[in-house]
Short mmCIF file of C-alpha atoms in Angstrom, two decimals:
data_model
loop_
_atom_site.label_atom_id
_atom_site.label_comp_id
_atom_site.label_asym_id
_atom_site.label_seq_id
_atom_site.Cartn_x
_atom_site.Cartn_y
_atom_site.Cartn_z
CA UNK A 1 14.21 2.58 12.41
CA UNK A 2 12.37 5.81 13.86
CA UNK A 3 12.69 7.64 10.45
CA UNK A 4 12.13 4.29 7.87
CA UNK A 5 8.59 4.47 9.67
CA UNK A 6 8.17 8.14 9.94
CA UNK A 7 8.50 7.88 6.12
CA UNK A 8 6.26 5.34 5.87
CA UNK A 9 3.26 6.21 7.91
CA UNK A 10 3.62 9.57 6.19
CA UNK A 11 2.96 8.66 2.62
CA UNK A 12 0.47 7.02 3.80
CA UNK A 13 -0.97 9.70 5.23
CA UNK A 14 -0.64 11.90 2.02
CA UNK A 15 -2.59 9.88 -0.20
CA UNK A 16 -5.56 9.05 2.64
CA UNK A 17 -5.74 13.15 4.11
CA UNK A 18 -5.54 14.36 0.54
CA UNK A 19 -8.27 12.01 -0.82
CA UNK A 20 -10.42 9.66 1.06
CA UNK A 21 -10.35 12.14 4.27
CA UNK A 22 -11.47 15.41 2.13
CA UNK A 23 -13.97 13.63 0.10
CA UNK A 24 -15.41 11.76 3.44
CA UNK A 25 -15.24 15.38 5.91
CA UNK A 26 -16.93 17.31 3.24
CA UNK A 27 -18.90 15.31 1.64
CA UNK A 28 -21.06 13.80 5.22
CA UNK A 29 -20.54 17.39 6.46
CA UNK A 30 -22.15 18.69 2.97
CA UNK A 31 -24.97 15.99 3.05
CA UNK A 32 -25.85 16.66 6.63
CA UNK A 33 -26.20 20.28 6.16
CA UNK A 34 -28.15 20.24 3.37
CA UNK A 35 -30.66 16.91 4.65
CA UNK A 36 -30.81 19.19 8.07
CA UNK A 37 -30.99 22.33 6.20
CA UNK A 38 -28.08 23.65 8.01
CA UNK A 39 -28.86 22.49 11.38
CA UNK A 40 -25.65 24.47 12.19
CA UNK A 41 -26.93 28.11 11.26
CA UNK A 42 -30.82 27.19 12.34
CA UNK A 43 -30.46 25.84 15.76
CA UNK A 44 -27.30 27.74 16.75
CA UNK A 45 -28.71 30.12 19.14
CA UNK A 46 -30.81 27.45 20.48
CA UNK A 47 -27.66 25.05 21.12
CA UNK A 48 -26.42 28.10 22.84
CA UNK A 49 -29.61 27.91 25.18
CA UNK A 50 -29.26 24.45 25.91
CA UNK A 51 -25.61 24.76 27.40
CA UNK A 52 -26.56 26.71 30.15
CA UNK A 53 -30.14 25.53 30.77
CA UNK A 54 -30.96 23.90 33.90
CA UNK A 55 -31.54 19.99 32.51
CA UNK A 56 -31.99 17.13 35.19
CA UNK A 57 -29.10 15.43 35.59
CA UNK A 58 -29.67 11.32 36.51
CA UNK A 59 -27.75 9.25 38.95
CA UNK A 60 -24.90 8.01 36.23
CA UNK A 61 -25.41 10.71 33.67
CA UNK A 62 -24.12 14.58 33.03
CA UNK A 63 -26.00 17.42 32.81
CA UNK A 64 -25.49 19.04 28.86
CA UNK A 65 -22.76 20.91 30.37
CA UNK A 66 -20.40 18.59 31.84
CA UNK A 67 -21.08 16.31 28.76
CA UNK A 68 -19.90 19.18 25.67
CA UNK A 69 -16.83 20.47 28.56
CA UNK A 70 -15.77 16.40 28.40
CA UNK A 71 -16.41 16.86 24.68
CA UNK A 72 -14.34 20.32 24.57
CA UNK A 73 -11.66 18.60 26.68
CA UNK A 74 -10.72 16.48 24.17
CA UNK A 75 -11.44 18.46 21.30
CA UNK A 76 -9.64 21.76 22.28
CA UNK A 77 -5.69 20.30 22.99
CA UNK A 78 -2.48 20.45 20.97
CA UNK A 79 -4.47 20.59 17.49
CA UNK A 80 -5.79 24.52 18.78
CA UNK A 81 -1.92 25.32 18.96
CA UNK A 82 0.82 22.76 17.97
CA UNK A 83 -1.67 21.46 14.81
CA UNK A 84 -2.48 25.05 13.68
CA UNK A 85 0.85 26.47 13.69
CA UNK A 86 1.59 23.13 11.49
CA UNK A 87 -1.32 23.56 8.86
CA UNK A 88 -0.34 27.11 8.79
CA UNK A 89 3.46 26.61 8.48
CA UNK A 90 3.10 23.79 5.93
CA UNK A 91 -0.15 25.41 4.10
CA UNK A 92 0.12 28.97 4.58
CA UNK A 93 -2.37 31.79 6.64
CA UNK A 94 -4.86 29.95 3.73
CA UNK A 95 -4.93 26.36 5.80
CA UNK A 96 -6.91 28.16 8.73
CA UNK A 97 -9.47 29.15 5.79
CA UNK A 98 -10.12 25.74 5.03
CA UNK A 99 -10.23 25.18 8.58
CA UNK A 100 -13.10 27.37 8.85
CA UNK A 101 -15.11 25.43 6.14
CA UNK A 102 -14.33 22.01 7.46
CA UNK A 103 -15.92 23.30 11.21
CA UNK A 104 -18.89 25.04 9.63
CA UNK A 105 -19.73 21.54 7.85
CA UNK A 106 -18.80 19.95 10.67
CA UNK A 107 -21.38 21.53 13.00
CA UNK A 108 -23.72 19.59 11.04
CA UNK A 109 -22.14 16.40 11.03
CA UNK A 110 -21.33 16.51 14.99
CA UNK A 111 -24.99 17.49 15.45
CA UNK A 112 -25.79 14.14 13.10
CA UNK A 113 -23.42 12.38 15.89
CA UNK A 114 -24.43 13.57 19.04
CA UNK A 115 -27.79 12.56 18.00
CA UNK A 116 -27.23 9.23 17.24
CA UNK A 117 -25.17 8.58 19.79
CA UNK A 118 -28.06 9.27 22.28
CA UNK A 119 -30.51 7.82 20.00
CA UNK A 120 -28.75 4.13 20.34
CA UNK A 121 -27.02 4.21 24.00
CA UNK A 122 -27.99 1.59 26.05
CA UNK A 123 -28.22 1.94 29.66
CA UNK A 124 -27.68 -1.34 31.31
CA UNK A 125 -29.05 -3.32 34.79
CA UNK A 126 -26.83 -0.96 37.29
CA UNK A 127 -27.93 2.18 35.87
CA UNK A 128 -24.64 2.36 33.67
CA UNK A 129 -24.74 4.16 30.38
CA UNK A 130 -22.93 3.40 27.57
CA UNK A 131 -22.79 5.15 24.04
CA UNK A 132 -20.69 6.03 21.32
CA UNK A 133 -20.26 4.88 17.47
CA UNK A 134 -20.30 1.25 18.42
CA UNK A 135 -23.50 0.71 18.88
CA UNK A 136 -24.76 3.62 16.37
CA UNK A 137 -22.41 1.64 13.93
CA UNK A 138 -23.98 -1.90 14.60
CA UNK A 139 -27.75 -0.20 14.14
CA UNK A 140 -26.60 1.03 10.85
CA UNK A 141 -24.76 -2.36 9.41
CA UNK A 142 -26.93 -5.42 10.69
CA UNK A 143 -25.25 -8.99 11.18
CA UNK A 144 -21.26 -9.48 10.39
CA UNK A 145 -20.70 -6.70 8.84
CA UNK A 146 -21.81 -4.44 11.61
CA UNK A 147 -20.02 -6.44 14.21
CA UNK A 148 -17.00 -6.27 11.99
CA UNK A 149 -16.90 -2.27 11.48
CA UNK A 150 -18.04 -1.38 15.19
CA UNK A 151 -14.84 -4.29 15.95
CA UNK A 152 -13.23 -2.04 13.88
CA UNK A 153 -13.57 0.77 15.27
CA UNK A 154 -13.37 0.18 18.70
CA UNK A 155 -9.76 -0.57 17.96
CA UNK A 156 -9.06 2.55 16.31
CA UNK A 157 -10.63 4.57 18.92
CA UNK A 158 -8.35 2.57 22.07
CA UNK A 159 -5.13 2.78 19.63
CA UNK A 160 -5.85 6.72 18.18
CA UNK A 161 -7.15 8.17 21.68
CA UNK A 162 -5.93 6.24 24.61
CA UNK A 163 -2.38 5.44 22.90
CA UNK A 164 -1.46 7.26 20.86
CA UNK A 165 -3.01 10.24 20.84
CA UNK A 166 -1.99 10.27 24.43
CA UNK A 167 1.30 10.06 23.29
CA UNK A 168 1.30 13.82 20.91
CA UNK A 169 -0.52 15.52 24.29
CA UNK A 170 2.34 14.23 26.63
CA UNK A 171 5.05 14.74 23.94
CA UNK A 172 3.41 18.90 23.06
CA UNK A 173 3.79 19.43 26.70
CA UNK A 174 7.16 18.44 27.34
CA UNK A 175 8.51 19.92 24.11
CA UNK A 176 7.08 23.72 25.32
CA UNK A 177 8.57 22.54 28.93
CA UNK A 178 12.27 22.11 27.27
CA UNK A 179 11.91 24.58 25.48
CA UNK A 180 11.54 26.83 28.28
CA UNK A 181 14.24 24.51 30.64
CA UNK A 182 16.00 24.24 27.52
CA UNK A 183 16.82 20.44 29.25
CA UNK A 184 14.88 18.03 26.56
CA UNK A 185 17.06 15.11 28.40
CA UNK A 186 14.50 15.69 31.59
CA UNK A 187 11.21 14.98 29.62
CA UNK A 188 11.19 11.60 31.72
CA UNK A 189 10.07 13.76 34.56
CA UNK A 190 7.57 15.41 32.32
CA UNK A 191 6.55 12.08 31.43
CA UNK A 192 6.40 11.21 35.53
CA UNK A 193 4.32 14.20 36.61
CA UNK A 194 1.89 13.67 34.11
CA UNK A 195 1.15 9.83 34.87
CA UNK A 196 0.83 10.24 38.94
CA UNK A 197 -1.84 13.05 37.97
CA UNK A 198 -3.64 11.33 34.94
CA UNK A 199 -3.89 8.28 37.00
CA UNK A 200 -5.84 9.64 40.40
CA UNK A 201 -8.10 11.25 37.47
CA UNK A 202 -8.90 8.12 35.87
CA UNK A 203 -9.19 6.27 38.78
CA UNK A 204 -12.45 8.06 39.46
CA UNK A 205 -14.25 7.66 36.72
CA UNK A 206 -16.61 9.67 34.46
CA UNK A 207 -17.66 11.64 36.92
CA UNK A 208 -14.17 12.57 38.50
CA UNK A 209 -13.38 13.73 34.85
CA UNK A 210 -16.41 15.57 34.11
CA UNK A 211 -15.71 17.03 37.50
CA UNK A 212 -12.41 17.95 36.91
CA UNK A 213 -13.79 19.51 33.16
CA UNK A 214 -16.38 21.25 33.44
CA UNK A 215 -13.44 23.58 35.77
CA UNK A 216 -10.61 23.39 33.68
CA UNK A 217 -12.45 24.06 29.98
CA UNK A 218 -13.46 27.57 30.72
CA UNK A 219 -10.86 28.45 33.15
CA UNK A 220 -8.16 27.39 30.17
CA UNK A 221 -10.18 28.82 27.49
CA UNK A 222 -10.51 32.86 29.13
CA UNK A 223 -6.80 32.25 30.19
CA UNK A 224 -5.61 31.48 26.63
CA UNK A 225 -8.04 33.99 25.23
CA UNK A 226 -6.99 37.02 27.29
CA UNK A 227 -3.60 36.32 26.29
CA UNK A 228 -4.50 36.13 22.54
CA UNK A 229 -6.03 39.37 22.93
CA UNK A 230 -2.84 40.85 24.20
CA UNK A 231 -0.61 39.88 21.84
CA UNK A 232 -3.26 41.36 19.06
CA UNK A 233 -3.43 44.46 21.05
CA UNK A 234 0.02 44.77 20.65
CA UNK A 235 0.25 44.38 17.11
CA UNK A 236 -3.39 45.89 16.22
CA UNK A 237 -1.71 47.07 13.42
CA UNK A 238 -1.52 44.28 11.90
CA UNK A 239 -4.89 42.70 12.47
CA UNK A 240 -6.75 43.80 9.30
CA UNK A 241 -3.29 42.09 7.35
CA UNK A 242 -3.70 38.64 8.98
CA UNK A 243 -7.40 38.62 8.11
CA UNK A 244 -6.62 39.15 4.68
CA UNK A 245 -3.68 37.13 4.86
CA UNK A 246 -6.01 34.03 5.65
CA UNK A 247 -8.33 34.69 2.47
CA UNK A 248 -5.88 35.59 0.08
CA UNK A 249 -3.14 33.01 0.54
CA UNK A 250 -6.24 30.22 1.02
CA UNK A 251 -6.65 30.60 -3.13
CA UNK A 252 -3.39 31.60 -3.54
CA UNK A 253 -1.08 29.72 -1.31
CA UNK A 254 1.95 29.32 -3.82
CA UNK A 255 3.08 32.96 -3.12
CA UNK A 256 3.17 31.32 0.45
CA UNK A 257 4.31 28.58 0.42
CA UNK A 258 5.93 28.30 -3.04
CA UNK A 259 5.34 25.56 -5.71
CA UNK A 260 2.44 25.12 -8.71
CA UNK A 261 -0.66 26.39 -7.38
CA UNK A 262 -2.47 23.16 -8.07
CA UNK A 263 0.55 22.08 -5.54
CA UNK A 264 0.18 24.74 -3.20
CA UNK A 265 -3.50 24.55 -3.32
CA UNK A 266 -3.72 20.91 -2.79
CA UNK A 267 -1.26 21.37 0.16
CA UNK A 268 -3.44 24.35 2.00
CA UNK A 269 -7.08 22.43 1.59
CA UNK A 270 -4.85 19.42 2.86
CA UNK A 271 -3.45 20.83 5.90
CA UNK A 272 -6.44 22.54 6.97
CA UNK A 273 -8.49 19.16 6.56
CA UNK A 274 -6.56 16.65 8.17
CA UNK A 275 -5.65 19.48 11.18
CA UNK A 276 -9.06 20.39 11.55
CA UNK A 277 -10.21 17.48 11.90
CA UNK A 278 -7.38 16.55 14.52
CA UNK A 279 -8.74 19.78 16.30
CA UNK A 280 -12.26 19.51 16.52
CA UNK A 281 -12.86 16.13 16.15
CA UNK A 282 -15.79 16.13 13.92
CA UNK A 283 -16.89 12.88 11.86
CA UNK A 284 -13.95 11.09 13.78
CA UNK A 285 -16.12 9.77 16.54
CA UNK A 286 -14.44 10.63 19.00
CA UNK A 287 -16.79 12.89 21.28
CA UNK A 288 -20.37 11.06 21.03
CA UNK A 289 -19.36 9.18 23.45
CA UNK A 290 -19.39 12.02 26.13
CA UNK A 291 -22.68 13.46 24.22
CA UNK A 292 -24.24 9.75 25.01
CA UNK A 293 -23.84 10.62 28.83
CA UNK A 294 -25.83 13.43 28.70
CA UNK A 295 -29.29 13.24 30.37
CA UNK A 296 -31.62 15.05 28.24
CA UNK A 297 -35.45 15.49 26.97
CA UNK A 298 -34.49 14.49 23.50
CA UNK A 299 -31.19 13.72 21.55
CA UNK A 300 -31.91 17.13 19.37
CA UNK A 301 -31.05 18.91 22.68
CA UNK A 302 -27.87 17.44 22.77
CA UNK A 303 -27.30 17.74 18.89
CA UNK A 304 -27.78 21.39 18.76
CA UNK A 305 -24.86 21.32 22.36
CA UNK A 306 -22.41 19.05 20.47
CA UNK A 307 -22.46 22.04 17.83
CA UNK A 308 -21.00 24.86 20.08
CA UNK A 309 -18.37 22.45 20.89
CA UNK A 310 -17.01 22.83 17.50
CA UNK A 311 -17.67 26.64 17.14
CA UNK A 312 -15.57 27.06 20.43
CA UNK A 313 -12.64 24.70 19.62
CA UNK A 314 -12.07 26.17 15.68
CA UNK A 315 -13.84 29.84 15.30
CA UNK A 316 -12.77 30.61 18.71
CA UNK A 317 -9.58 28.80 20.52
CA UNK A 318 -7.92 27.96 17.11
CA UNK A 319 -8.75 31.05 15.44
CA UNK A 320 -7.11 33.08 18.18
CA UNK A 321 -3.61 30.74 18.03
CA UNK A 322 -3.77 31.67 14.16
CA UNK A 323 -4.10 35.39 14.53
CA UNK A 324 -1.70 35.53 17.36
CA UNK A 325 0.96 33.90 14.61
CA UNK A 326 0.26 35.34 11.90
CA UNK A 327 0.35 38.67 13.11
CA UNK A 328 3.34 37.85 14.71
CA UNK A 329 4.94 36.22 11.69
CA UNK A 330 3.83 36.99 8.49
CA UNK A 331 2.96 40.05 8.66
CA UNK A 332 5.01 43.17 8.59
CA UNK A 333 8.89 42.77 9.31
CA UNK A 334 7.88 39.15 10.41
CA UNK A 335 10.33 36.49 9.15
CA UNK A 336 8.13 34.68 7.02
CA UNK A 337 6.21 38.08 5.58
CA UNK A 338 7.61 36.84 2.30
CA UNK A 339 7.37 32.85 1.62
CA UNK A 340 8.11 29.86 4.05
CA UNK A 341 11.20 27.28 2.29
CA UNK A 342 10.73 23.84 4.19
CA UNK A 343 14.40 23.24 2.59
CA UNK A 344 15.62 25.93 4.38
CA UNK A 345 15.39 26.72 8.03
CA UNK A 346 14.46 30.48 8.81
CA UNK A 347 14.24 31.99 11.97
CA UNK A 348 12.82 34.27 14.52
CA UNK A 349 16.02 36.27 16.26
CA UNK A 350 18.53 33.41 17.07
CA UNK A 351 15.75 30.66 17.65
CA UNK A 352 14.47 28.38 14.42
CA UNK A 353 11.35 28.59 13.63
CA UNK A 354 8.92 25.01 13.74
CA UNK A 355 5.22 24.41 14.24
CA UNK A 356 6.14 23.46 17.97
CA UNK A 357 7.35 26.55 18.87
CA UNK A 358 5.64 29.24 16.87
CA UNK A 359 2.94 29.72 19.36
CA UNK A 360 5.43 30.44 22.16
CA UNK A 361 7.95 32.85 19.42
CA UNK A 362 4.81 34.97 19.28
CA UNK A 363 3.60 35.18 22.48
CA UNK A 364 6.98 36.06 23.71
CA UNK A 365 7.43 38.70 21.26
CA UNK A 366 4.58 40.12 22.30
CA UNK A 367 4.92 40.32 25.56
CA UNK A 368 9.08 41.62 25.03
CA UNK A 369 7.27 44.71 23.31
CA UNK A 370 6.18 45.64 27.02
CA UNK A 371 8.00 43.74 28.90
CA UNK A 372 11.71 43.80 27.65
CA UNK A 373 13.80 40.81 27.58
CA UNK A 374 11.59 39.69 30.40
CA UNK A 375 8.66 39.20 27.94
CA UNK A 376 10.09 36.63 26.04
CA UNK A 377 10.68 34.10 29.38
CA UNK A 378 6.86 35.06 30.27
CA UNK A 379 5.83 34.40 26.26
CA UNK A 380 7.26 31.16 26.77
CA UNK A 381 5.76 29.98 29.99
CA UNK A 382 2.23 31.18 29.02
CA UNK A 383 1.86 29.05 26.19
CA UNK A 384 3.53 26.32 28.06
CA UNK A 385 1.04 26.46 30.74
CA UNK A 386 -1.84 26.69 28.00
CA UNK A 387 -0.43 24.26 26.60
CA UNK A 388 -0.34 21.82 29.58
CA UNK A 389 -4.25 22.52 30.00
CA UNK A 390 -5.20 21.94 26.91
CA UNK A 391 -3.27 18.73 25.93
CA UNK A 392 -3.97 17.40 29.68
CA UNK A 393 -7.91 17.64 29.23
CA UNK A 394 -7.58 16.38 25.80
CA UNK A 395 -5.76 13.17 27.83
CA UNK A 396 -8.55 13.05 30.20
CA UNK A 397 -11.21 13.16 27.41
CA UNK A 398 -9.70 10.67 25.44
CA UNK A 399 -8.81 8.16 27.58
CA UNK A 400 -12.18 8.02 28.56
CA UNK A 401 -13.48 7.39 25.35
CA UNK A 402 -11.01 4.70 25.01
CA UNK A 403 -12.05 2.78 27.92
CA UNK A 404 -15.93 2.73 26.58
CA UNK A 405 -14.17 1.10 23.90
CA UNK A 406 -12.65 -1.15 26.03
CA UNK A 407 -15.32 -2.73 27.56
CA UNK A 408 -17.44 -2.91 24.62
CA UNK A 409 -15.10 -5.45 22.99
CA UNK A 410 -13.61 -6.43 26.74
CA UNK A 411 -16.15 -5.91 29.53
CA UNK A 412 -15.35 -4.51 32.41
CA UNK A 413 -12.54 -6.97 33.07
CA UNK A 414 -9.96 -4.90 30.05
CA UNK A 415 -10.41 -1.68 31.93
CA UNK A 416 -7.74 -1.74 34.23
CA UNK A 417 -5.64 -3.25 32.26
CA UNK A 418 -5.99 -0.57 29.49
CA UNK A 419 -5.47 1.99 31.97
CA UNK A 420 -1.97 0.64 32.84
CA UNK A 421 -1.41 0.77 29.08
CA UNK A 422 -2.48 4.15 28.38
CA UNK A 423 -0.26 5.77 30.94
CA UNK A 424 2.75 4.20 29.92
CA UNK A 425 1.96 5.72 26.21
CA UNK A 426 1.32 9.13 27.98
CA UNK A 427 4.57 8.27 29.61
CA UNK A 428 6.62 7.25 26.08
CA UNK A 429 5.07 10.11 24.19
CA UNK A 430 7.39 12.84 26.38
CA UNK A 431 10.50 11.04 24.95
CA UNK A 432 9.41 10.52 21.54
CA UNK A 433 10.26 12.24 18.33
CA UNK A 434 7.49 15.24 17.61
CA UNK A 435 6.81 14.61 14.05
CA UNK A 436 6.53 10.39 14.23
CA UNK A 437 4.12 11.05 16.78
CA UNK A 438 2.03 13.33 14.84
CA UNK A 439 1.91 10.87 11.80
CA UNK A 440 0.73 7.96 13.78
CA UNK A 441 -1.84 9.73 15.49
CA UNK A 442 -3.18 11.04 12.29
CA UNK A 443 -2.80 7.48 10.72
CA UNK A 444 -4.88 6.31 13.06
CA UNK A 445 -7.41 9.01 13.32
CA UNK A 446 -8.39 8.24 9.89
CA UNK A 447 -9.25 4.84 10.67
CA UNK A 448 -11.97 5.73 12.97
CA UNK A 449 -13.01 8.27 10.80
CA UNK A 450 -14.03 5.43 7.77
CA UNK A 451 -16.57 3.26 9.74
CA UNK A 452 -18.12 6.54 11.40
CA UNK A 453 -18.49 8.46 8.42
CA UNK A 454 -20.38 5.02 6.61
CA UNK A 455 -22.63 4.95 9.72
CA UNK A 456 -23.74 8.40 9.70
CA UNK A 457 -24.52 8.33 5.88
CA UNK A 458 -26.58 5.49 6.50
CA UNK A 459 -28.59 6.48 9.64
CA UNK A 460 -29.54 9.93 7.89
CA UNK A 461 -33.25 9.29 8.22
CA UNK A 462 -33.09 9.05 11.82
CA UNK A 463 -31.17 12.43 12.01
CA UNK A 464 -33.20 14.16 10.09
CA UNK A 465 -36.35 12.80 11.64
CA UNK A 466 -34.89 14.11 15.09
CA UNK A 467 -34.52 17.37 13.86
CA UNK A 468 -38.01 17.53 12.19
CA UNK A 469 -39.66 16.32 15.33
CA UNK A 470 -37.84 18.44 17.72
CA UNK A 471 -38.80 22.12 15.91
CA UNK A 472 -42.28 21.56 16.01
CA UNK A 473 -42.59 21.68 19.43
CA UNK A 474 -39.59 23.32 21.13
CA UNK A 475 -39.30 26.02 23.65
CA UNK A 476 -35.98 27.19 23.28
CA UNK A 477 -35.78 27.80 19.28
#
């Protein structure tokens, strides 16, 4: 039964990622730029600024800060490690190109979100905010139709992020676990572990979780980084190969990854779409609901915030994990140097080589270059413990957006309830099989994406209006 629907959810997902998600991602990330004239480039220094300025923080509201490390949360998890290694296994170094392009647009179309999510929150009698596409979606689509597509999308969002998307964090972390343990039949404890601790954390609210972000974002993010830069450092060598590596495989990724070149093509813009998008988020609606907490002089502030989020999670985080495994990998001696055969397994000294475990096959190389045979045991439980940050804030994040969700089609009343039901997924997902996960959650990721991506083409005036009216007067630009 598992692999009737595995097959089925992923043809599905072929024709939607290779066709209605590239034409929607570019083409509102395109648009934006271009109506903003490339808010992305203009106002990035300024969006820089506005992280770290001091802003006035209200009684039920987060300072910039705590709202983009919420946002980063869920944006930087398994997709910065797990998802790259799979665009890049599946579309060659090239995917991580088309990575690139997808977060440069997407700068612009995050900005276009952020602002409209602050632009149409509501804050209600208790001093209670709420945001997020649902009510940008219902000011864009009046009557039936609105109420149908925000409907619409609330369901998406509680099914993609507080199910299962739960379910691929919970399921990355005990995979790198095992594979450390090398005891898969103990991912029920995994599965424990991570309940008991995403519970107390939910059970406090947003404030508990932008507490427990705006500590864990940039303590995970130097941790992973340093540890990127060693492995580089080790292979130095190698560096100026991987970068070329990326461009020349991303037009020609059939000496990759075999097949046609329109094939091979197709499959490398493909895989860096759909995984980019998984990574950071952008025209998926997830994160404007933690830039609609923010307490700020004028949604353009929290635009030009929203945008770093995506620099850090793909030109920084991801980039690093793509580096780190392509040096390790393709270049040089590395076992896929010469062309990756999905019919045939290959492998990396006695261990076979898949997207879940190509992170930790490089690190532990790596670190077995200074180390000895003692590297490859602290390779492994680095980028498990990465790991576990990442895809654990990314469970925080999300669940959170869920539950605003929740009690927009609910009320307060569906809260708890959905809580219970989000930690048994995060509780299913360590015992599930890796790559149905992966196809659901993408399945169902593109669903939110198609009411979003209609509401931000039609509220374009009011983006570009914020952006007009903020330059002519602003102190930071």
């Amino acid at each position: 039964m598992e692999q009737f629907l595995l097959n089925i959810v992923a043809t599905a997902n072929s024709y939607i990622s290779n066709y209605v998600l590239l034409v929607l991602l570019v083409g509102v990330g395109v648009f934006y730029s271009v109506k903003t004239r490339f808010v992305q480039v203009r106002c990035f220094g300024e969006g820089w600024r506005r992280v770290f300025a001091k802003n006035k923080k209200g009684g039920n509201g987060l300072s910039t800060f705590q709202a983009l490390t919420t946002a980063i949360a869920a944006q930087v998890g398994t997709g910065n490690i797990v998802g790259a290694c799979g665009a890049i296994l599946l579309g060659g170094p090239g995917a991580i190109f088309w990575m690139w392009i997808i977060a440069f647009l997407g700068m612009a179309t995050i900005y276009a979100e952020a602002v409209l999510a602050q632009e149409t929150r509501q804050i209600d009698g208790d001093g209670n905010i709420h945001g997020g596409p649902v009510y940008y979606i219902k000011r864009a689509f009046k009557g039936k139709l609105g109420k149908f597509l925000a409907g619409f999308f609330a369901v998406a969002a509680i099914i993609a992020l507080g199910f299962i998307g739960s379910m691929v964090q919970s399921n990355s972390i005990a995979e790198s676990i095992s594979s450390i343990t090398g005891a898969p039949e103990y991912g029920w404890i995994v599965g424990i572990v991570l309940v008991l601790l995403a519970g107390f954390i939910f059970l406090g609210g947003i404030k508990r979780i932008a507490a427990v972000t705006e500590k864990m974002v940039p303590f995970m993010a130097i941790l992973y980084l340093l540890g990127g830069l060693f492995v580089i450092c080790v292979n130095i060598t190698n560096l100026p190969t991987a970068f070329g590596a990326i461009f020349k495989y991303a037009f020609m990724p059939q000496a990759i990854i075999g097949g046609s070149i329109g094939y091979a093509l197709k499959e490398a813009i493909s895989q860096g779409a759909k995984r980019g998008l998984f990574s950071n988020e952008a025209g998926m609606g997830s994160t404007p609901h933690a830039h609609a907490m923010a307490d700020v002089e004028k949604p353009h502030d929290q635009g030009v915030a929203a945008m770093v989020g995506v620099f850090i999670d793909t030109f920084v985080v991801l980039t690093m994990t793509a580096l780190v495994v392509i040096i390790s990998l393709y270049c040089g001696d590395g076992p896929l140097a010469n062309a990756y055969d999905p019919s045939v397994k290959q492998f990396f000294g006695d261990i076979a080589i898949a997207k879940t475990n190509m992170a930790q096959l490089s690190f532990a190389a790596a670190f077995a270059k200074i180390f000895g045979e003692a590297g490859y045991t602290i390779g492994n439980i680095f980028v498990a413990v990465c790991l576990f940050f990442f895809a654990f804030s990314t469970v925080i994040g999300w669940n959170f957006f869920g539950k605003v969700n929740v009690e927009y089609l609910f009320g307060k009343i569906g809260v708890k309830i959905y809580s219970v039901i989000a930690l048994v997924f995060i509780f299913l997902g360590t015992l599930t099989s890796n790559d149905l996960v992966w196809e659901l959650t993408d399945f169902v990721n593109y669903l939110m994406v198609l009411p979003n991506a209609l509401a931000l083409l039609a509220l374009s005036a009011m983006v570009v209006s914020a952006v007009k009216t903020a330059k002519k007067n602003n102190p930071l630009k």
